[in-house]
PDB file of C-alpha atoms in Angstrom:
ATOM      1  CA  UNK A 271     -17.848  12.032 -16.633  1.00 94.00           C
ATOM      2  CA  UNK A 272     -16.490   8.506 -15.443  1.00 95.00           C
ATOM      3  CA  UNK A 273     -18.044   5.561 -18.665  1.00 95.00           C
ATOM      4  CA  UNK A 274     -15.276   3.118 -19.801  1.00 96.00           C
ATOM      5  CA  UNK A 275     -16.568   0.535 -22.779  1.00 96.00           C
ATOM      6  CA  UNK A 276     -14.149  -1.932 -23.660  1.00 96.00           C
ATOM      7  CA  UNK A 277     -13.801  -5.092 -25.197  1.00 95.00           C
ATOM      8  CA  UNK A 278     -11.852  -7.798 -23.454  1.00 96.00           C
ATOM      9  CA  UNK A 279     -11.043 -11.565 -22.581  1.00 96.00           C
ATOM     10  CA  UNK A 280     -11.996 -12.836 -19.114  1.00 96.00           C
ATOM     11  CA  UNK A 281      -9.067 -13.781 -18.053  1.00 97.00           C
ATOM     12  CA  UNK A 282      -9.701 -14.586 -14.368  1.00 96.00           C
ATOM     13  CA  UNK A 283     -12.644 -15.279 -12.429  1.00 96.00           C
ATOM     14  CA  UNK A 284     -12.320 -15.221  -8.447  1.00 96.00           C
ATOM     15  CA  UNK A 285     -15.749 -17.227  -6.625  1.00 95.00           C
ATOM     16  CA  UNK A 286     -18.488 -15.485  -5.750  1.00 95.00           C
ATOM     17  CA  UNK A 287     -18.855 -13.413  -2.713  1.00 95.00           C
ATOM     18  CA  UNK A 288     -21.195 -11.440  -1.030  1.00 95.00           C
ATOM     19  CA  UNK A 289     -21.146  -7.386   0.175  1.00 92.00           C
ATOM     20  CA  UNK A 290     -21.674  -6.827   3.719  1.00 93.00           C
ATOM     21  CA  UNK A 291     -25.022  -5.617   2.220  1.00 95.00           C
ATOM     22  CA  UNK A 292     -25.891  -8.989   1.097  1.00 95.00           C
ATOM     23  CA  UNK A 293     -25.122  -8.526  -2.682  1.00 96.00           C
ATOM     24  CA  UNK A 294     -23.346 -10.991  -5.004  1.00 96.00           C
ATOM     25  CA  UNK A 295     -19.989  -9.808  -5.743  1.00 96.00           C
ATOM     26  CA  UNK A 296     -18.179 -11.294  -8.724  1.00 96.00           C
ATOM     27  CA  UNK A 297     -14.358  -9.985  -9.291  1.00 97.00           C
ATOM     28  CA  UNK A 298     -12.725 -10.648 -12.826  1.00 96.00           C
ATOM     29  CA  UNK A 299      -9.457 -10.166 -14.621  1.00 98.00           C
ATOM     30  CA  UNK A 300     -10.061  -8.878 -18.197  1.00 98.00           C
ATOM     31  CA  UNK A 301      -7.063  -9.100 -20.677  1.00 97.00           C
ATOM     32  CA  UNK A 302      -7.523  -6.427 -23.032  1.00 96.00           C
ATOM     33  CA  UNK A 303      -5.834  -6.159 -27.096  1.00 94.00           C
ATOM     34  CA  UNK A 304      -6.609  -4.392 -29.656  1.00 92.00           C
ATOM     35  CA  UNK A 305      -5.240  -1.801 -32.334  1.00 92.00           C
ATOM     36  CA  UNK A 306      -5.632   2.056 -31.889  1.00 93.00           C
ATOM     37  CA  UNK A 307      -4.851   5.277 -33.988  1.00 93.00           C
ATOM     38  CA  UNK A 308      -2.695   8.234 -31.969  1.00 92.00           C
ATOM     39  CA  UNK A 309      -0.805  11.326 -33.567  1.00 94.00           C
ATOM     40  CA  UNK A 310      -1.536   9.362 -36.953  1.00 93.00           C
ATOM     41  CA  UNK A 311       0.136   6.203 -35.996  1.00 94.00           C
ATOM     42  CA  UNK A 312      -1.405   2.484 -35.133  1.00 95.00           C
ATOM     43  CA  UNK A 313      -0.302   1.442 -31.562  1.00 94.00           C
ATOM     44  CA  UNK A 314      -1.128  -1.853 -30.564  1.00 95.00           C
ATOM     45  CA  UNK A 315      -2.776  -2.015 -27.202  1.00 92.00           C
ATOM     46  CA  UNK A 316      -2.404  -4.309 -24.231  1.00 94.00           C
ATOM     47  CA  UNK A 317      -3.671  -3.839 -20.649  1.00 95.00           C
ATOM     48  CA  UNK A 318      -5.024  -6.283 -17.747  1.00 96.00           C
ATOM     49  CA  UNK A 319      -7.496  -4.523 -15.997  1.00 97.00           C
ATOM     50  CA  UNK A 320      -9.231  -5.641 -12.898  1.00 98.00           C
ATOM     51  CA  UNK A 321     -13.673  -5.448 -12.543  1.00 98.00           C
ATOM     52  CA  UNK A 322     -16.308  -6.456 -10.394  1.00 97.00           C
ATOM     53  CA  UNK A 323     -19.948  -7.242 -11.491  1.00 97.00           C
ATOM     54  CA  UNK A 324     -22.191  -6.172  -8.278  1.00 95.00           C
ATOM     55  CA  UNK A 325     -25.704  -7.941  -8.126  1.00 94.00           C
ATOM     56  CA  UNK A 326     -27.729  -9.463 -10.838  1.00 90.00           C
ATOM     57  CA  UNK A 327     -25.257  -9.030 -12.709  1.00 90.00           C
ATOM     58  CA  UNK A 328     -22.440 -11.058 -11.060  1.00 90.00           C
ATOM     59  CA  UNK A 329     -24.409 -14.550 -11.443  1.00 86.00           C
ATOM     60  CA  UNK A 330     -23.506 -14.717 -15.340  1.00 84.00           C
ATOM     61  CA  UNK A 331     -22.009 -17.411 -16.067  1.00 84.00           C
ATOM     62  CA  UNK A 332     -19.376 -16.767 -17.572  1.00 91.00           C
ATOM     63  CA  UNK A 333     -16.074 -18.454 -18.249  1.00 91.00           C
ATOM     64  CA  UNK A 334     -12.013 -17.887 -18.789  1.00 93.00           C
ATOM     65  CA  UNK A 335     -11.887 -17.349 -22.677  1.00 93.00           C
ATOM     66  CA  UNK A 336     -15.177 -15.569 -22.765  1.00 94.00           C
ATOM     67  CA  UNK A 337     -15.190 -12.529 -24.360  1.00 95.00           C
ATOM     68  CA  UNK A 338     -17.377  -9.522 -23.597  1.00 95.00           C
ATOM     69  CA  UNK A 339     -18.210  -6.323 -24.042  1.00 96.00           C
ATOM     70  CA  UNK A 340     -18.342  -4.237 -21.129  1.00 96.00           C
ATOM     71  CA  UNK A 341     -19.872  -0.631 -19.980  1.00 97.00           C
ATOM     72  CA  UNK A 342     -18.913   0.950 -16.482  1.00 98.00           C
ATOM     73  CA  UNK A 343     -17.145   3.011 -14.579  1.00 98.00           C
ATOM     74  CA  UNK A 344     -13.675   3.214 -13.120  1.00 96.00           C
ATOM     75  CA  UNK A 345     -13.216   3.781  -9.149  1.00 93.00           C
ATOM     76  CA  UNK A 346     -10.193   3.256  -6.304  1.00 91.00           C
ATOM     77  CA  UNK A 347     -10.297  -0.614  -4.907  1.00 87.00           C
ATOM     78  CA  UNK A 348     -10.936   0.852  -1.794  1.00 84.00           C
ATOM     79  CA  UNK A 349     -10.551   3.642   0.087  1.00 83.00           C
ATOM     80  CA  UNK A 350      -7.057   3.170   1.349  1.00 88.00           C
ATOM     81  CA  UNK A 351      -6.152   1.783  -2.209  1.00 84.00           C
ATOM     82  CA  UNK A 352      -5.205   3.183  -5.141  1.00 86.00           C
ATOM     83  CA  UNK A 353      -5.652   0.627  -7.452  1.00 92.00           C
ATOM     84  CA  UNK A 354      -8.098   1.346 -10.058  1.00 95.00           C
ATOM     85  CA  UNK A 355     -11.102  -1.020 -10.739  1.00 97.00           C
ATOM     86  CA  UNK A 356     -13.534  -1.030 -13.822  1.00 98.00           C
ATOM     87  CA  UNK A 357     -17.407  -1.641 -11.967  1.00 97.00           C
ATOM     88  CA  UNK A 358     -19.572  -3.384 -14.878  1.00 97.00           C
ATOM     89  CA  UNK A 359     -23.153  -1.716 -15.306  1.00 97.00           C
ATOM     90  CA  UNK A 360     -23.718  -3.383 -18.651  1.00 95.00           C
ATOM     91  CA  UNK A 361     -21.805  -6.737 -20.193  1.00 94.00           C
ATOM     92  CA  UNK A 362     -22.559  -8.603 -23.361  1.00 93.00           C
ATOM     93  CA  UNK A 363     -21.296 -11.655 -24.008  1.00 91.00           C
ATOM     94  CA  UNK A 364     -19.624 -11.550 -27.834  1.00 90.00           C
ATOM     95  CA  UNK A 365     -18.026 -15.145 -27.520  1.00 80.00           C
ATOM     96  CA  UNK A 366     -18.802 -18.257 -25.162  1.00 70.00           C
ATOM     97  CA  UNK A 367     -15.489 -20.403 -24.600  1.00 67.00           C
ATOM     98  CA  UNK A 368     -17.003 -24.013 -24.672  1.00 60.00           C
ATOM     99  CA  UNK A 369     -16.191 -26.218 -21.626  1.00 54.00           C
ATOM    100  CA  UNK A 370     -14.196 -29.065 -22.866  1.00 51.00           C
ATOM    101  CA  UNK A 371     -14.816 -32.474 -20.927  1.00 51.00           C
ATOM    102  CA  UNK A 372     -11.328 -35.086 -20.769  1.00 49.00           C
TER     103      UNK A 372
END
C-alpha cells in the first residue's frame, strides 16, 4: 500500500505545464508542521515535501499561504531520480491566503 494524507502549507507553486500527453501539470512545494506522539513522547514535525497535481486537478487555484489537505501517493521524480514526490489524487482547501493589492 502507497496513500500519504497530510496537511500542509503551499509553499511554492511552479507555472503550469503540460505532459507530453497533453495533461496539465501543476508542481508545488508543501511546508509541512505539526506535533506527533512516538515511544510516548511529542516530537514536533517539520518536512518540505515536493507534489504534483496531474489534470483537473492542477487548475485549482490555489495560492502560497494556502493550506490544504492532501491524499496521494508517493513515487521516484523520475526514473533516473531518486527523489521522492507526493502525486495529489484528492486536495481540500482548509484555508485561502487572501491576495493583498499595494
Amino acid at each position: 500500500m502507497n496513500t500519504l494524507v497530510i496537511a500542509a502549507t503551499v509553499q511554492t507553486i511552479e507555472p503550469l505545464r503540460y505532459t507530453p500527453a497533453g495533461l496539465p501539470l501543476l508542481r508545488l512545494q508543501l511546508q509541512h508542521d505539526s506535533e506527533q506522539q512516538e515511544a510516548g513522547l511529542n516530537r514536533k514535525v517539520q518536512c518540505q515535501l515536493p507534489a504534483v497535481l496531474i489534470g483537473e486537478k492542477a487548475g485549482l487555484a490555489l495560492q502560497s499561504g494556502d493550506k490544504i489537505k492532501a491524499k496521494g501517493f508517493l513515487a521516484q521524480r523520475s526514473a533516473k531520480s531518486t527523489q521522492v514526490v507526493m502525486h495529489i489524487q484528492e486536495i481540500q482547501l482548509i484555508q485561502h491566503t487572501e491576495l493583498k493589492e499595494f
